[in-house]
Amino acid sequence: MTTKPLDTAAPALPRPDTPTTDKTPPAARVTIRGTARAARRLTVPRSVRRAAGPVGLVLLWFLTSATGVLPESVLASPVDVMRQAVELTKNGELPGAVAASGRRAATGFLIGAAIALSLSLLAGLFRLGEDVIDSSMGMFRAIPWVGLIPLFIVWFGIEETPKIALVALGVTYPLYFNIYGGIRSTDAQLVEAARMMGLGRLGLIRYVILPNTLPGALVGLRYALSTAWLALVFAEQINADAGLGYLMSNAQQYFRTDIIVLCLAVYALLGLTCDFAVRILSRRLLTWRANFEGEA
């Protein structure tokens, strides 16, 4: 019985001058290039997408006012609001009101931020501070700060003090809880590693705890700034003789919805400007931190 010898010869390699064929299916290549081109065509700048919502609402407001669906007695048209803005700007009433409201908001914010920062550092860094402060802040947080207006009038009168105090109170809570939560969310293993490397208490706070707290503090700053303008809307209803709330109170007596809407729009623009400033600040301060920015 004879057996056939095994063929151990290596497969023949193609000669350099031998033409080779591409094994990749042509349909796959076309699909990839087509998808890339479609993605480039459908890309819309983020600034345009962000502005689409507000612009769409204003257009809807204009169309409903122009067609009579939204009566002027219910809400003035955008044209009337813009006309009133130009008139109040020319006679100086609107700039003066914005300046008066801005001073109150800035003063109240600085006072509230100083209180929140002090309390959050004491409660976050020390157990005794947490035991004394955190439960009390949680209890006072449950009290609606708008409901304290009558008590503030009794304590401080009807001048500027109750207005500033109400803004400061509204600012304190979001800043406190976000900073306190940021401090307590610091990884314990990271703290132990820093201690093993020889960092003292001040170095630990500066290089480990505060950088970890910064993202939460910036989120609290955004909430606090928006709350400051919200509190100011209520605060300026307390016997105000200047400011946006004063303009709104006078307009309410004469059913001037155009001035009321104008003042609300100015409040919104001021709040949006502050929020935009905090966003820029966050990008500057958190360049070391890789964030998820959403799917494309």
Tab-separated table of C-alpha atoms in Angstrom:
chain	number	residue	atom	x	y	z
A	1	MET	CA	0.000	0.000	0.000
A	2	THR	CA	1.418	3.275	-1.068
A	3	THR	CA	0.681	6.676	0.439
A	4	LYS	CA	0.788	9.967	-1.344
A	5	PRO	CA	3.430	12.342	-0.090
A	6	LEU	CA	2.206	15.410	1.735
A	7	ASP	CA	2.451	18.679	-0.163
A	8	THR	CA	4.622	20.799	2.088
A	9	ALA	CA	5.461	23.400	-0.453
A	10	ALA	CA	4.662	27.008	0.563
A	11	PRO	CA	1.896	28.709	-1.385
A	12	ALA	CA	3.131	30.673	-4.314
A	13	LEU	CA	3.361	34.397	-3.650
A	14	PRO	CA	2.138	36.770	-6.332
A	15	ARG	CA	4.817	38.304	-8.459
A	16	PRO	CA	5.343	42.068	-8.101
A	17	ASP	CA	4.122	42.655	-11.602
A	18	THR	CA	1.024	40.540	-11.051
A	19	PRO	CA	-2.090	42.741	-10.716
A	20	THR	CA	-4.005	42.274	-7.487
A	21	THR	CA	-7.710	42.727	-6.968
A	22	ASP	CA	-9.266	44.680	-4.048
A	23	LYS	CA	-11.320	42.280	-1.943
A	24	THR	CA	-13.243	45.097	-0.219
A	25	PRO	CA	-16.828	45.230	-1.459
A	26	PRO	CA	-17.350	48.470	-3.364
A	27	ALA	CA	-20.723	48.999	-1.681
A	28	ALA	CA	-19.037	49.298	1.723
A	29	ARG	CA	-16.681	52.010	0.519
A	30	VAL	CA	-19.517	53.989	-1.035
A	31	THR	CA	-21.588	53.727	2.147
A	32	ILE	CA	-18.795	55.089	4.340
A	33	ARG	CA	-18.088	58.083	2.128
A	34	GLY	CA	-21.761	58.808	1.681
A	35	THR	CA	-22.375	58.745	5.445
A	36	ALA	CA	-19.508	61.157	6.063
A	37	ARG	CA	-20.794	63.559	3.409
A	38	ALA	CA	-24.331	63.378	4.813
A	39	ALA	CA	-23.057	64.076	8.320
A	40	ARG	CA	-21.173	67.133	7.095
A	41	ARG	CA	-24.197	68.423	5.220
A	42	LEU	CA	-26.604	68.047	8.158
A	43	THR	CA	-24.351	69.686	10.763
A	44	VAL	CA	-25.935	72.827	12.220
A	45	PRO	CA	-23.882	75.252	14.362
A	46	ARG	CA	-24.695	75.007	18.052
A	47	SER	CA	-25.273	78.754	18.290
A	48	VAL	CA	-28.042	78.450	15.697
A	49	ARG	CA	-29.611	75.534	17.523
A	50	ARG	CA	-29.502	77.379	20.846
A	51	ALA	CA	-31.190	80.422	19.325
A	52	ALA	CA	-33.863	78.406	17.526
A	53	GLY	CA	-36.063	77.979	20.589
A	54	PRO	CA	-36.258	81.637	21.726
A	55	VAL	CA	-36.577	82.922	18.161
A	56	GLY	CA	-39.358	80.439	17.464
A	57	LEU	CA	-41.268	81.544	20.567
A	58	VAL	CA	-40.976	85.211	19.601
A	59	LEU	CA	-42.198	84.450	16.076
A	60	LEU	CA	-45.146	82.514	17.471
A	61	TRP	CA	-45.907	85.410	19.821
A	62	PHE	CA	-45.765	87.875	16.923
A	63	LEU	CA	-48.006	85.762	14.679
A	64	THR	CA	-50.664	85.206	17.340
A	65	SER	CA	-50.691	88.933	18.171
A	66	ALA	CA	-50.828	90.017	14.512
A	67	THR	CA	-53.685	87.640	13.682
A	68	GLY	CA	-55.710	88.606	16.751
A	69	VAL	CA	-55.545	85.170	18.371
A	70	LEU	CA	-53.766	86.784	21.327
A	71	PRO	CA	-55.653	89.988	22.245
A	72	GLU	CA	-53.650	93.076	23.224
A	73	SER	CA	-55.576	93.290	26.496
A	74	VAL	CA	-54.147	89.914	27.462
A	75	LEU	CA	-50.579	90.364	26.202
A	76	ALA	CA	-48.997	93.161	24.210
A	77	SER	CA	-47.366	92.345	20.886
A	78	PRO	CA	-43.564	92.211	20.485
A	79	VAL	CA	-43.719	95.375	18.388
A	80	ASP	CA	-45.363	97.310	21.237
A	81	VAL	CA	-42.852	95.944	23.719
A	82	MET	CA	-39.913	97.017	21.545
A	83	ARG	CA	-41.459	100.437	20.987
A	84	GLN	CA	-41.840	100.877	24.749
A	85	ALA	CA	-38.256	99.737	25.306
A	86	VAL	CA	-36.959	102.410	22.938
A	87	GLU	CA	-39.085	105.096	24.575
A	88	LEU	CA	-38.103	104.182	28.156
A	89	THR	CA	-34.448	103.996	27.143
A	90	LYS	CA	-34.526	107.440	25.592
A	91	ASN	CA	-36.055	109.106	28.663
A	92	GLY	CA	-33.646	107.224	30.981
A	93	GLU	CA	-36.214	105.284	33.010
A	94	LEU	CA	-35.150	101.820	31.861
A	95	PRO	CA	-31.365	102.295	32.359
A	96	GLY	CA	-32.004	103.791	35.798
A	97	ALA	CA	-34.263	100.880	36.747
A	98	VAL	CA	-31.700	98.329	35.569
A	99	ALA	CA	-28.952	100.072	37.554
A	100	ALA	CA	-31.044	100.129	40.753
A	101	SER	CA	-32.009	96.462	40.412
A	102	GLY	CA	-28.424	95.507	39.585
A	103	ARG	CA	-27.108	97.174	42.752
A	104	ARG	CA	-29.612	95.297	44.908
A	105	ALA	CA	-28.901	91.970	43.214
A	106	ALA	CA	-25.114	92.408	43.452
A	107	THR	CA	-25.178	93.425	47.115
A	108	GLY	CA	-27.503	90.599	48.099
A	109	PHE	CA	-25.510	88.089	46.109
A	110	LEU	CA	-22.195	89.053	47.722
A	111	ILE	CA	-23.663	88.815	51.224
A	112	GLY	CA	-25.360	85.481	50.508
A	113	ALA	CA	-22.258	84.044	48.828
A	114	ALA	CA	-20.043	84.992	51.784
A	115	ILE	CA	-22.459	83.357	54.245
A	116	ALA	CA	-22.841	80.217	52.103
A	117	LEU	CA	-19.091	79.822	51.596
A	118	SER	CA	-18.335	80.180	55.295
A	119	LEU	CA	-21.044	77.755	56.412
A	120	SER	CA	-20.273	75.158	53.739
A	121	LEU	CA	-16.556	75.117	54.554
A	122	LEU	CA	-17.258	74.699	58.264
A	123	ALA	CA	-19.836	71.954	57.696
A	124	GLY	CA	-17.855	70.186	54.975
A	125	LEU	CA	-14.402	70.177	56.563
A	126	PHE	CA	-15.297	69.512	60.199
A	127	ARG	CA	-17.650	66.943	61.706
A	128	LEU	CA	-18.638	69.289	64.494
A	129	GLY	CA	-19.559	71.915	61.919
A	130	GLU	CA	-21.672	69.368	60.047
A	131	ASP	CA	-23.516	68.383	63.223
A	132	VAL	CA	-24.297	71.983	64.121
A	133	ILE	CA	-24.866	73.580	60.712
A	134	ASP	CA	-26.101	71.052	58.158
A	135	SER	CA	-29.270	69.956	59.936
A	136	SER	CA	-30.193	73.575	60.630
A	137	MET	CA	-29.676	74.525	56.972
A	138	GLY	CA	-31.832	71.607	55.880
A	139	MET	CA	-34.575	72.757	58.244
A	140	PHE	CA	-34.473	76.395	57.126
A	141	ARG	CA	-34.320	75.315	53.478
A	142	ALA	CA	-37.808	73.832	53.833
A	143	ILE	CA	-39.207	77.274	54.705
A	144	PRO	CA	-40.284	79.210	51.579
A	145	TRP	CA	-38.051	82.262	51.553
A	146	VAL	CA	-40.740	84.287	49.779
A	147	GLY	CA	-42.977	83.766	52.807
A	148	LEU	CA	-40.445	85.598	54.967
A	149	ILE	CA	-41.191	88.947	53.306
A	150	PRO	CA	-43.681	90.094	56.009
A	151	LEU	CA	-41.203	89.144	58.733
A	152	PHE	CA	-38.393	91.003	56.976
A	153	ILE	CA	-40.574	94.103	56.759
A	154	VAL	CA	-41.191	93.894	60.516
A	155	TRP	CA	-37.483	93.460	61.215
A	156	PHE	CA	-35.904	95.825	58.683
A	157	GLY	CA	-38.659	98.231	57.658
A	158	ILE	CA	-39.565	99.004	54.061
A	159	GLU	CA	-36.324	100.501	52.781
A	160	GLU	CA	-33.496	98.732	50.946
A	161	THR	CA	-32.531	96.296	53.718
A	162	PRO	CA	-35.399	93.765	53.343
A	163	LYS	CA	-34.909	93.657	49.580
A	164	ILE	CA	-31.198	92.884	49.910
A	165	ALA	CA	-31.846	90.401	52.734
A	166	LEU	CA	-34.337	88.470	50.605
A	167	VAL	CA	-31.861	88.205	47.724
A	168	ALA	CA	-29.097	87.107	50.096
A	169	LEU	CA	-31.329	84.426	51.588
A	170	GLY	CA	-32.258	83.091	48.162
A	171	VAL	CA	-28.597	82.897	47.156
A	172	THR	CA	-27.360	81.179	50.330
A	173	TYR	CA	-29.092	77.806	49.990
A	174	PRO	CA	-28.036	76.669	46.489
A	175	LEU	CA	-24.444	77.744	47.050
A	176	TYR	CA	-24.226	76.095	50.479
A	177	PHE	CA	-25.589	72.698	49.452
A	178	ASN	CA	-23.538	72.479	46.256
A	179	ILE	CA	-20.259	73.442	47.930
A	180	TYR	CA	-20.944	71.191	50.914
A	181	GLY	CA	-21.826	68.285	48.621
A	182	GLY	CA	-18.680	68.862	46.566
A	183	ILE	CA	-16.486	68.748	49.653
A	184	ARG	CA	-18.060	65.561	50.962
A	185	SER	CA	-17.907	63.840	47.545
A	186	THR	CA	-14.088	63.888	47.584
A	187	ASP	CA	-12.697	60.371	47.213
A	188	ALA	CA	-11.465	59.131	50.611
A	189	GLN	CA	-8.711	57.051	48.988
A	190	LEU	CA	-7.427	60.164	47.238
A	191	VAL	CA	-7.335	61.964	50.566
A	192	GLU	CA	-5.381	59.112	52.158
A	193	ALA	CA	-2.937	59.058	49.269
A	194	ALA	CA	-2.359	62.796	49.641
A	195	ARG	CA	-1.677	62.359	53.360
A	196	MET	CA	0.793	59.566	52.673
A	197	MET	CA	2.643	61.923	50.324
A	198	GLY	CA	3.083	64.354	53.209
A	199	LEU	CA	0.393	66.950	52.533
A	200	GLY	CA	-0.812	68.785	55.614
A	201	ARG	CA	-4.334	70.020	56.239
A	202	LEU	CA	-3.929	73.230	54.259
A	203	GLY	CA	-2.236	71.419	51.373
A	204	LEU	CA	-4.957	68.777	51.397
A	205	ILE	CA	-7.650	71.436	51.183
A	206	ARG	CA	-5.854	73.392	48.475
A	207	TYR	CA	-4.714	70.593	46.146
A	208	VAL	CA	-7.316	67.864	46.704
A	209	ILE	CA	-10.583	69.019	48.276
A	210	LEU	CA	-11.058	72.421	46.620
A	211	PRO	CA	-10.382	71.184	43.041
A	212	ASN	CA	-12.895	68.399	43.622
A	213	THR	CA	-15.413	70.915	44.985
A	214	LEU	CA	-15.036	73.404	42.124
A	215	PRO	CA	-17.433	71.748	39.606
A	216	GLY	CA	-20.247	71.565	42.163
A	217	ALA	CA	-19.548	75.098	43.336
A	218	LEU	CA	-19.882	76.422	39.783
A	219	VAL	CA	-23.202	74.620	39.374
A	220	GLY	CA	-24.350	76.185	42.635
A	221	LEU	CA	-23.173	79.563	41.356
A	222	ARG	CA	-25.432	79.241	38.309
A	223	TYR	CA	-28.409	78.378	40.489
A	224	ALA	CA	-27.596	81.168	42.921
A	225	LEU	CA	-27.421	83.850	40.233
A	226	SER	CA	-30.752	82.819	38.743
A	227	THR	CA	-32.274	82.707	42.222
A	228	ALA	CA	-30.945	86.192	42.947
A	229	TRP	CA	-32.924	87.678	40.051
A	230	LEU	CA	-35.969	85.607	40.986
A	231	ALA	CA	-35.806	86.863	44.568
A	232	LEU	CA	-35.385	90.411	43.306
A	233	VAL	CA	-38.715	90.189	41.443
A	234	PHE	CA	-40.451	89.590	44.771
A	235	ALA	CA	-38.206	91.908	46.758
A	236	GLU	CA	-38.885	94.923	44.555
A	237	GLN	CA	-42.599	94.650	45.256
A	238	ILE	CA	-41.849	95.910	48.787
A	239	ASN	CA	-42.509	99.641	48.551
A	240	ALA	CA	-39.873	100.170	45.871
A	241	ASP	CA	-39.309	103.655	44.455
A	242	ALA	CA	-36.805	102.560	41.766
A	243	GLY	CA	-35.906	99.469	39.846
A	244	LEU	CA	-37.610	97.079	37.456
A	245	GLY	CA	-40.094	96.022	40.109
A	246	TYR	CA	-41.118	99.640	40.556
A	247	LEU	CA	-41.829	99.937	36.819
A	248	MET	CA	-43.850	96.737	36.919
A	249	SER	CA	-45.928	97.915	39.884
A	250	ASN	CA	-46.785	101.181	38.159
A	251	ALA	CA	-47.614	99.373	34.914
A	252	GLN	CA	-49.905	96.973	36.769
A	253	GLN	CA	-52.053	99.854	38.012
A	254	TYR	CA	-52.682	101.047	34.443
A	255	PHE	CA	-52.882	97.568	32.841
A	256	ARG	CA	-49.776	98.250	30.711
A	257	THR	CA	-48.853	94.729	29.677
A	258	ASP	CA	-46.201	96.047	27.315
A	259	ILE	CA	-44.165	97.521	30.194
A	260	ILE	CA	-44.728	94.435	32.352
A	261	VAL	CA	-43.489	92.126	29.600
A	262	LEU	CA	-40.556	94.450	28.944
A	263	CYS	CA	-39.454	94.311	32.587
A	264	LEU	CA	-39.785	90.513	32.643
A	265	ALA	CA	-37.727	90.309	29.452
A	266	VAL	CA	-35.014	92.467	31.021
A	267	TYR	CA	-34.964	90.202	34.095
A	268	ALA	CA	-34.581	87.196	31.789
A	269	LEU	CA	-31.772	88.817	29.785
A	270	LEU	CA	-29.884	89.763	32.940
A	271	GLY	CA	-30.188	86.217	34.245
A	272	LEU	CA	-29.101	84.792	30.887
A	273	THR	CA	-26.070	87.097	30.832
A	274	CYS	CA	-25.005	85.937	34.299
A	275	ASP	CA	-25.473	82.298	33.310
A	276	PHE	CA	-23.382	82.814	30.175
A	277	ALA	CA	-20.609	84.395	32.249
A	278	VAL	CA	-20.552	81.405	34.601
A	279	ARG	CA	-20.370	79.029	31.622
A	280	ILE	CA	-17.288	80.851	30.332
A	281	LEU	CA	-15.778	80.818	33.822
A	282	SER	CA	-16.403	77.068	34.073
A	283	ARG	CA	-14.588	76.431	30.805
A	284	ARG	CA	-11.612	78.451	32.016
A	285	LEU	CA	-11.384	76.853	35.452
A	286	LEU	CA	-12.199	73.261	34.499
A	287	THR	CA	-9.849	72.800	31.563
A	288	TRP	CA	-8.139	69.981	33.486
A	289	ARG	CA	-11.396	68.010	33.724
A	290	ALA	CA	-12.628	65.884	30.807
A	291	ASN	CA	-16.421	66.246	30.635
A	292	PHE	CA	-19.021	64.358	28.636
A	293	GLU	CA	-20.544	66.877	26.230
A	294	GLY	CA	-23.311	64.739	24.765
A	295	GLU	CA	-23.568	62.748	21.575
A	296	ALA	CA	-23.229	64.550	18.252
